[in-house]
XYZ file of C-alpha atoms in Angstrom:
556
model
C 13.313 37.496 5.913
C 14.862 39.175 8.681
C 13.205 38.555 12.050
C 11.209 35.805 10.656
C 12.062 31.795 10.998
C 13.820 31.129 7.962
C 17.355 30.305 7.187
C 19.317 28.782 4.483
C 22.580 27.213 4.692
C 26.120 27.451 3.442
C 26.774 27.005 -0.276
C 30.699 26.994 0.026
C 30.993 23.333 -0.836
C 29.678 21.855 -3.847
C 27.384 18.890 -3.696
C 28.691 15.904 -5.149
C 27.181 15.105 -8.832
C 28.003 11.184 -8.745
C 26.459 8.008 -7.857
C 27.656 5.912 -4.797
C 29.645 3.567 -6.897
C 31.860 6.127 -8.682
C 32.194 8.097 -5.301
C 33.446 4.799 -3.743
C 35.888 3.979 -6.861
C 37.229 7.401 -6.228
C 38.058 6.820 -2.358
C 39.476 3.481 -3.473
C 42.052 4.793 -6.089
C 43.122 7.672 -3.476
C 43.484 5.518 -0.251
C 44.271 1.808 -1.272
C 45.889 -0.026 1.308
C 44.693 2.125 4.256
C 41.919 0.463 6.520
C 38.425 0.742 4.826
C 36.577 -1.549 7.180
C 36.625 -3.226 10.457
C 34.255 -5.459 11.900
C 35.151 -6.871 15.396
C 33.014 -9.430 15.903
C 33.249 -10.951 12.697
C 37.377 -10.712 12.708
C 37.272 -8.837 9.367
C 39.928 -6.134 8.529
C 39.734 -4.807 4.744
C 41.748 -2.287 3.130
C 39.851 -0.294 0.579
C 41.355 -2.246 -2.382
C 40.183 -5.607 -0.694
C 36.907 -3.788 0.397
C 36.807 -2.769 -3.444
C 37.301 -6.438 -4.796
C 34.675 -7.997 -2.589
C 32.033 -5.032 -3.670
C 32.918 -5.786 -7.429
C 32.588 -9.563 -6.879
C 29.243 -9.261 -5.203
C 28.063 -6.896 -7.821
C 29.061 -9.210 -10.751
C 27.160 -12.124 -8.650
C 24.091 -10.191 -8.222
C 24.005 -8.937 -11.969
C 24.755 -12.844 -12.696
C 21.688 -13.859 -10.683
C 19.782 -11.576 -12.979
C 19.507 -8.564 -10.912
C 19.083 -5.396 -13.079
C 19.203 -1.647 -12.047
C 15.980 -0.627 -10.724
C 15.095 -3.970 -9.143
C 14.866 -4.154 -5.547
C 17.081 -5.974 -3.284
C 16.387 -6.351 0.069
C 19.010 -6.854 3.364
C 17.597 -8.589 6.789
C 20.643 -8.653 8.902
C 22.541 -7.122 11.741
C 25.176 -5.071 11.263
C 28.164 -7.108 9.629
C 30.675 -6.502 6.683
C 28.106 -8.727 4.234
C 25.748 -5.815 4.840
C 28.080 -3.023 3.805
C 29.372 -5.090 1.011
C 25.949 -5.440 -0.473
C 25.292 -1.574 0.106
C 27.921 -0.868 -2.169
C 27.401 -3.553 -4.464
C 23.774 -2.772 -5.094
C 24.741 1.044 -5.825
C 27.327 -0.255 -8.242
C 24.486 -1.790 -10.372
C 21.647 0.384 -9.531
C 19.699 -2.125 -7.804
C 17.704 -0.279 -4.864
C 18.722 -1.396 -1.629
C 15.788 -2.196 0.715
C 16.811 -2.035 4.304
C 14.760 -4.404 6.494
C 14.743 -3.721 10.194
C 16.606 -6.538 12.050
C 13.564 -6.595 14.711
C 10.838 -7.480 11.868
C 8.793 -10.312 12.526
C 7.105 -12.643 9.751
C 4.125 -9.695 9.132
C 6.290 -7.220 9.162
C 8.971 -8.586 6.990
C 6.139 -9.540 4.382
C 4.702 -6.392 4.248
C 8.017 -4.623 3.633
C 9.058 -7.501 0.882
C 5.561 -7.220 -0.774
C 5.088 -3.032 -0.715
C 8.670 -2.684 -2.239
C 8.538 -5.814 -4.671
C 11.878 -7.212 -3.689
C 13.306 -9.620 -6.171
C 15.959 -10.969 -3.861
C 16.557 -11.223 -0.120
C 19.602 -11.242 1.783
C 19.206 -12.521 5.278
C 21.232 -13.148 8.481
C 20.743 -16.758 9.988
C 19.578 -15.006 13.374
C 19.739 -12.258 15.503
C 18.889 -12.076 19.013
C 15.679 -14.011 19.766
C 14.466 -14.140 15.842
C 15.293 -17.160 14.024
C 15.294 -15.665 10.469
C 15.390 -18.963 8.682
C 12.533 -20.371 10.429
C 10.641 -17.046 9.791
C 11.347 -17.531 6.306
C 10.425 -20.947 5.920
C 6.850 -20.402 7.367
C 6.584 -17.363 5.162
C 7.668 -19.370 2.160
C 6.739 -22.883 2.245
C 7.761 -23.170 -1.571
C 11.454 -22.383 -1.234
C 12.734 -25.812 -0.186
C 11.653 -26.960 -3.249
C 11.943 -24.154 -5.455
C 14.951 -24.079 -8.209
C 17.222 -21.314 -7.842
C 15.699 -18.029 -8.972
C 12.544 -19.537 -9.601
C 10.468 -19.304 -6.355
C 6.819 -18.589 -6.488
C 4.934 -17.192 -3.811
C 1.514 -16.004 -4.148
C 1.520 -13.384 -1.152
C 5.099 -12.205 -2.663
C 4.907 -12.418 -6.262
C 8.308 -10.517 -7.159
C 10.384 -12.449 -4.789
C 12.899 -14.986 -6.783
C 14.967 -16.095 -4.461
C 16.720 -15.420 -0.785
C 20.406 -15.638 0.109
C 21.516 -16.462 3.185
C 24.718 -15.401 5.162
C 25.049 -18.919 7.056
C 27.458 -21.154 6.117
C 25.110 -24.203 5.578
C 21.483 -23.125 5.295
C 18.415 -25.100 4.720
C 17.368 -26.246 1.422
C 16.354 -23.440 -0.859
C 18.693 -20.502 0.539
C 21.745 -19.679 -1.771
C 24.456 -19.667 0.654
C 26.625 -16.556 0.699
C 29.964 -18.243 0.074
C 28.230 -19.845 -3.193
C 27.023 -16.428 -4.430
C 30.546 -15.476 -5.792
C 30.388 -18.358 -8.385
C 27.801 -16.427 -10.292
C 30.216 -13.447 -10.643
C 31.809 -15.588 -13.151
C 28.899 -15.035 -15.541
C 29.722 -11.294 -15.699
C 32.867 -9.593 -16.810
C 34.551 -6.757 -14.934
C 33.806 -4.735 -18.404
C 29.976 -5.337 -18.281
C 29.959 -4.229 -14.524
C 31.742 -0.931 -15.434
C 29.175 -0.501 -18.536
C 26.252 -1.032 -16.305
C 27.678 1.422 -13.537
C 28.338 4.275 -16.065
C 24.605 4.131 -17.457
C 23.731 5.065 -13.861
C 22.098 8.615 -12.853
C 22.885 10.086 -9.557
C 19.349 11.269 -8.921
C 17.993 7.756 -9.597
C 16.643 5.830 -6.381
C 19.156 3.868 -4.885
C 17.536 2.975 -1.416
C 14.095 2.424 0.404
C 14.018 2.769 4.262
C 10.593 1.959 6.019
C 9.740 4.485 8.579
C 8.573 3.142 11.897
C 5.466 5.368 12.224
C 3.423 5.249 15.321
C 0.496 4.721 13.536
C -0.563 2.859 10.271
C 1.633 0.840 8.158
C 5.272 1.699 7.807
C 6.168 4.040 4.599
C 9.152 3.566 2.486
C 11.221 6.390 2.056
C 12.855 6.277 -1.139
C 16.279 8.171 -1.557
C 18.687 8.707 -4.511
C 21.901 8.524 -4.854
C 22.555 12.436 -4.713
C 20.384 12.205 -1.290
C 22.407 10.218 0.809
C 25.723 10.287 -0.730
C 25.935 14.082 -0.240
C 23.930 14.144 3.346
C 26.583 11.574 4.445
C 29.214 13.523 3.050
C 28.201 16.936 4.269
C 27.561 15.605 7.925
C 31.215 14.392 7.996
C 32.541 17.712 6.557
C 31.132 19.252 9.711
C 32.988 16.737 11.958
C 36.502 17.722 9.953
C 36.572 13.797 8.937
C 39.966 12.801 6.874
C 41.666 9.533 6.063
C 43.317 9.600 9.464
C 40.242 9.290 11.161
C 38.524 5.970 12.664
C 35.104 5.837 13.120
C 33.345 3.568 15.622
C 29.893 2.827 14.417
C 27.562 0.989 16.971
C 24.218 2.481 15.392
C 22.373 0.010 13.260
C 23.341 -0.061 9.065
C 19.958 -0.612 8.339
C 19.025 2.977 9.565
C 20.198 6.179 7.825
C 22.453 7.175 10.842
C 24.414 3.952 10.337
C 24.816 3.488 6.397
C 24.500 7.242 5.581
C 26.161 9.374 8.461
C 28.320 6.358 9.288
C 29.226 4.512 5.882
C 28.744 7.214 3.363
C 30.109 9.677 5.501
C 33.632 7.667 5.783
C 33.978 6.605 2.553
C 33.465 10.351 0.946
C 36.506 10.947 3.128
C 38.642 7.840 3.407
C 37.891 7.390 7.258
C 38.124 4.040 8.518
C 34.356 2.220 9.407
C 34.579 0.294 12.521
C 31.667 -2.108 13.687
C 32.133 -3.242 17.320
C 29.403 -5.708 17.255
C 26.247 -6.961 15.307
C 24.067 -5.010 17.883
C 24.827 -2.353 20.281
C 26.894 -3.685 23.146
C 28.146 -0.781 25.693
C 31.381 -2.763 26.471
C 32.235 -3.830 22.875
C 32.055 0.099 21.888
C 34.700 0.768 24.517
C 36.964 -1.852 23.639
C 36.813 -0.907 20.013
C 37.453 2.696 20.756
C 40.424 1.871 22.985
C 41.670 -1.223 20.416
C 41.470 0.576 17.247
C 42.555 4.428 18.517
C 38.933 5.474 17.277
C 38.886 9.259 16.757
C 35.074 9.477 16.390
C 32.069 7.566 18.086
C 28.421 7.871 17.017
C 25.432 6.877 19.065
C 21.939 8.041 20.327
C 21.792 9.625 23.857
C 20.821 6.269 25.356
C 23.869 4.628 23.770
C 26.364 7.343 25.301
C 24.375 7.015 28.796
C 25.162 2.975 28.701
C 28.755 3.531 27.611
C 29.137 6.229 30.483
C 27.596 4.126 33.189
C 29.180 0.878 32.333
C 31.234 -0.496 35.179
C 34.275 -1.339 33.243
C 34.611 2.340 31.518
C 37.705 3.179 33.421
C 39.604 0.263 32.174
C 39.665 1.298 28.558
C 41.940 4.218 26.965
C 39.755 6.476 25.177
C 41.568 9.264 24.730
C 42.238 9.206 21.043
C 38.513 10.134 20.810
C 37.807 13.484 19.566
C 34.614 14.050 17.891
C 31.273 12.200 16.911
C 27.677 12.543 16.145
C 24.978 12.068 18.655
C 21.697 11.642 16.880
C 17.960 10.395 17.228
C 17.229 12.533 20.366
C 18.625 15.923 21.720
C 21.044 15.286 24.680
C 20.562 16.308 28.219
C 23.285 18.596 29.596
C 24.706 16.485 32.356
C 24.999 13.670 29.575
C 26.801 15.966 27.267
C 29.216 17.175 30.242
C 30.243 13.507 30.806
C 30.600 12.861 26.870
C 33.284 15.415 26.837
C 35.142 14.659 29.974
C 35.093 11.269 30.388
C 34.762 10.204 26.601
C 37.187 12.806 25.530
C 34.768 13.841 22.615
C 35.394 17.715 23.175
C 34.128 18.280 19.368
C 30.893 16.173 19.603
C 28.214 17.441 17.524
C 24.298 17.148 17.769
C 22.701 16.231 14.380
C 19.180 16.384 13.707
C 16.603 14.877 11.121
C 14.566 12.327 9.784
C 14.892 9.378 7.166
C 12.934 11.461 4.685
C 15.467 13.809 4.634
C 18.528 11.354 4.281
C 18.562 12.043 7.487
C 20.354 15.322 8.409
C 18.937 18.681 8.169
C 20.573 20.404 11.182
C 23.600 19.988 12.950
C 25.743 21.895 15.626
C 29.345 22.802 15.073
C 32.509 21.707 16.759
C 33.313 25.186 18.253
C 29.485 25.571 19.525
C 29.474 26.369 23.255
C 28.156 23.779 25.378
C 24.897 25.076 26.053
C 24.215 25.200 22.097
C 24.794 21.576 21.985
C 22.292 20.667 24.220
C 19.718 23.049 24.101
C 19.666 23.161 20.072
C 19.874 20.661 17.279
C 22.441 23.216 15.345
C 21.761 25.374 12.288
C 20.599 24.725 8.762
C 22.763 22.220 6.825
C 24.651 23.182 3.887
C 22.579 23.419 0.509
C 19.500 23.018 2.722
C 16.503 25.785 3.605
C 14.500 25.884 6.985
C 11.518 27.274 8.285
C 9.010 27.450 10.958
C 5.378 27.866 10.101
C 2.012 28.208 12.191
C -0.889 26.244 11.547
C -1.838 28.012 8.772
C 1.414 27.177 7.030
C 2.714 30.882 7.410
C 6.404 31.504 8.848
C 6.334 32.562 12.349
C 8.993 35.299 13.933
C 12.102 33.920 15.376
C 11.520 32.790 19.005
C 7.978 31.602 18.339
C 7.220 27.780 18.333
C 5.884 26.145 15.300
C 6.070 23.269 13.008
C 9.605 22.791 11.535
C 9.956 22.468 7.654
C 12.854 21.592 5.611
C 13.644 21.969 1.573
C 16.761 20.932 -0.439
C 18.829 18.007 -2.361
C 17.961 15.905 0.873
C 14.431 15.712 0.646
C 13.373 12.260 -0.321
C 11.897 11.517 -3.778
C 8.884 10.233 -2.115
C 7.412 7.221 -0.409
C 7.414 3.788 -2.483
C 4.095 3.384 -4.489
C 2.529 5.575 -2.098
C 1.880 8.984 -3.717
C -1.225 9.745 -1.136
C 1.341 9.710 1.739
C 3.827 11.637 -0.084
C 1.705 14.558 -0.695
C 0.638 14.529 2.582
C 4.288 14.791 3.744
C 5.893 17.218 1.008
C 3.880 20.145 -0.025
C 3.644 21.951 -3.605
C 6.715 23.799 -2.959
C 8.778 20.694 -1.901
C 8.849 21.636 1.734
C 8.940 18.383 4.088
C 6.966 18.786 7.050
C 8.566 16.904 9.881
C 6.088 17.016 12.632
C 8.307 18.282 15.001
C 7.592 21.581 17.269
C 10.506 24.068 17.081
C 11.885 27.615 17.471
C 14.571 29.273 15.646
C 16.613 32.173 17.621
C 18.209 35.250 16.250
C 21.418 33.407 15.191
C 19.433 30.648 13.289
C 19.847 28.089 15.991
C 16.719 25.567 15.985
C 15.384 24.028 19.368
C 13.279 21.150 19.158
C 10.486 21.258 21.526
C 9.062 17.787 20.735
C 6.899 16.213 18.354
C 3.511 18.296 17.788
C 1.854 14.806 19.231
C 3.796 14.635 22.119
C 3.108 18.091 23.686
C 0.947 17.595 26.720
C -2.033 20.076 27.219
C -2.918 20.047 30.971
C -5.816 22.007 31.897
C -5.027 24.386 28.965
C -1.432 24.695 29.655
C 0.922 23.597 27.274
C 3.773 21.519 28.615
C 6.481 20.322 26.745
C 8.071 17.114 28.178
C 11.461 17.975 26.917
C 11.883 20.706 29.530
C 10.786 18.736 32.401
C 13.405 15.764 31.177
C 15.853 18.477 31.124
C 14.879 19.292 34.415
C 14.747 15.991 36.054
C 18.302 15.192 34.587
C 19.806 17.580 37.259
C 18.742 15.564 40.046
C 21.961 13.360 41.108
C 19.996 10.057 41.187
C 18.593 10.161 37.532
C 20.269 8.116 34.812
C 17.879 8.760 32.090
C 14.138 9.905 31.745
C 11.033 9.945 29.760
C 8.070 12.218 29.893
C 4.919 11.553 28.457
C 1.004 12.601 28.755
C -1.535 10.450 29.917
C -5.358 10.828 29.775
C -7.017 12.655 32.695
C -10.743 13.152 33.396
C -10.266 16.519 35.099
C -7.377 18.117 33.257
C -7.595 16.192 30.053
C -4.091 14.974 30.308
C -1.685 14.437 33.236
C 2.362 14.126 32.992
C 3.777 10.857 33.739
C 7.692 10.025 34.379
C 9.785 7.171 33.318
C 12.689 7.197 35.227
C 16.072 5.389 35.069
C 18.077 5.560 38.119
C 22.055 5.415 38.553
C 23.265 2.005 39.825
C 22.741 1.749 43.788
C 20.444 4.742 44.207
C 18.004 4.518 46.599
C 16.066 7.684 45.416
C 12.154 7.273 45.899
C 9.102 8.644 44.233
C 8.137 10.977 47.101
C 12.018 12.383 46.937
C 11.603 13.041 43.178
C 8.247 14.640 43.442
C 9.561 17.237 46.052
C 12.376 18.049 44.247
C 10.014 18.995 41.461
C 7.698 20.767 43.406
C 10.463 22.869 44.805
C 11.904 24.156 41.667
C 8.824 23.843 38.465
C 5.185 24.980 38.241
C 2.773 23.033 39.844
C 1.243 21.858 36.687
C 4.630 20.304 35.213
C 5.233 18.165 38.389
C 4.526 14.720 37.448
C 1.606 13.109 38.686
C 2.868 9.377 37.783
C 6.402 8.317 38.568
C 7.455 4.933 37.288
C 10.796 3.601 37.846
C 12.107 1.426 35.006
C 15.549 -0.156 33.924
C 14.760 0.356 30.027
C 12.289 2.274 27.711
C 10.415 0.670 25.011
C 12.399 1.948 21.657
C 13.011 0.907 17.966
C 16.179 -0.789 17.072
C 17.814 2.614 16.030
C 17.392 3.464 19.772
C 14.505 5.901 19.656
C 12.124 5.947 22.503
C 8.707 4.823 21.456
C 6.663 7.206 23.720
C 3.475 6.082 21.963
C 4.327 2.795 23.700
C 5.020 4.431 27.298
C 1.569 5.750 27.060
C -0.278 2.784 26.071
C 1.412 0.972 29.245
C 0.675 3.711 31.478
C -3.152 3.539 30.296
C -3.305 0.148 30.801
C -1.508 -0.261 33.850
C -3.692 2.841 35.630
C -6.708 1.997 33.977
C -7.067 5.345 32.499
């Protein structure tokens, strides 16, 4: 395959052929009294031994409620200690954890619970503007009068009950602090017996993808999928038990629970949650207070931290590494991350929920340009190829669709064989929908989503290229480029621009800057100054929403 866009990752580190529960137990035995979990907004600090005890108690309690291997258990909560305890407790009994997006409202929650067939839901009391209890009371009017574990709802026939993390929830909810009572019905030996029967390639997690069209699809992931992906992503960072990782990304997403939690537990590193949701100052404070060595986030998070007015008040010198994912990083932002946050070994990771998630990653010693123009090389034990519209592998340097294959590819979409067959072909290649090219060294550059490419008067325009250019303007803090309909050219370029604080840059100035340096057809026809972008809870920009807003505002 020399000269063609195909690579295979290194095979020197063997994959972990074990369940998440067994891997967790091994780490606990090795690092007993070291810090395992620090949750600053809850004032929680647990050693590996203490975390293990809480996980064991929770696992036995869930069994005491009648939850069995293969049952689905939903968690609808922002980042907190209980989320992580549930993650490992369900893994120990083989219950399939269903990650519910904290931003979901009633109809979205109902869809996820019904489609996955959840038997129990563990919920927070509220988050931001959402009152979870009120939403559930409206969705489940029978809950207040139902006997524990005997809920009957026509729309959600599999759901048996709801556990609340609140101290005093409304009638019908089982309070978290009372859950422990059910652990008395199951002995430690019974839990061990259940755990011993589990197989590492069984499903253990369902994550709903936030697709831009149609209903969300539940990516079904095994122990093998996510345990190994977290392990290998952390190997690239060189994590050990001496590392302390600040995890501000949401746990309900792969970035938090796989690259964050599972990356830490496979190496004995400390998991640190600064806040329930992303708060830039809480992240800076967590790094300084806990002497963190690694910080995770998407580019928008790092930009918010770098632009925070109190950045200079925190000692961040303990940092050395971290992962930036969710989007490629503008070069100016990367320079600032390395200089101002001291993250000289920061790495870019690329992937998708359906691939557990990481399939590409840069290395600690990659030169700066590689860390901003590429998403790395193929991850260990995986294969990558770039294909044309006919499914043929293209030569190096030619743009096509990126596909990935290997241990990390999901088992499929839960109860959705048609969507599964559309995403994974007969050769078990996952089709990402991303446009990419591969250079002679095997580094991959993401050009954009196939649907994000702008075609203006027959010219193919890649938004990433214009975004990178606009980042070189001193006034621009962040920028996103989308295509909008145009009667003459088919599409025109629209820019959403976030300016640095106190900047007085105007539309005419930016457009003149573009005209002086890039081809005329790439110059944005429309420029909109904004304070924020529409995005998912995980920090991914929703360009389809930006298009919708522009079409409506401009009557296109």
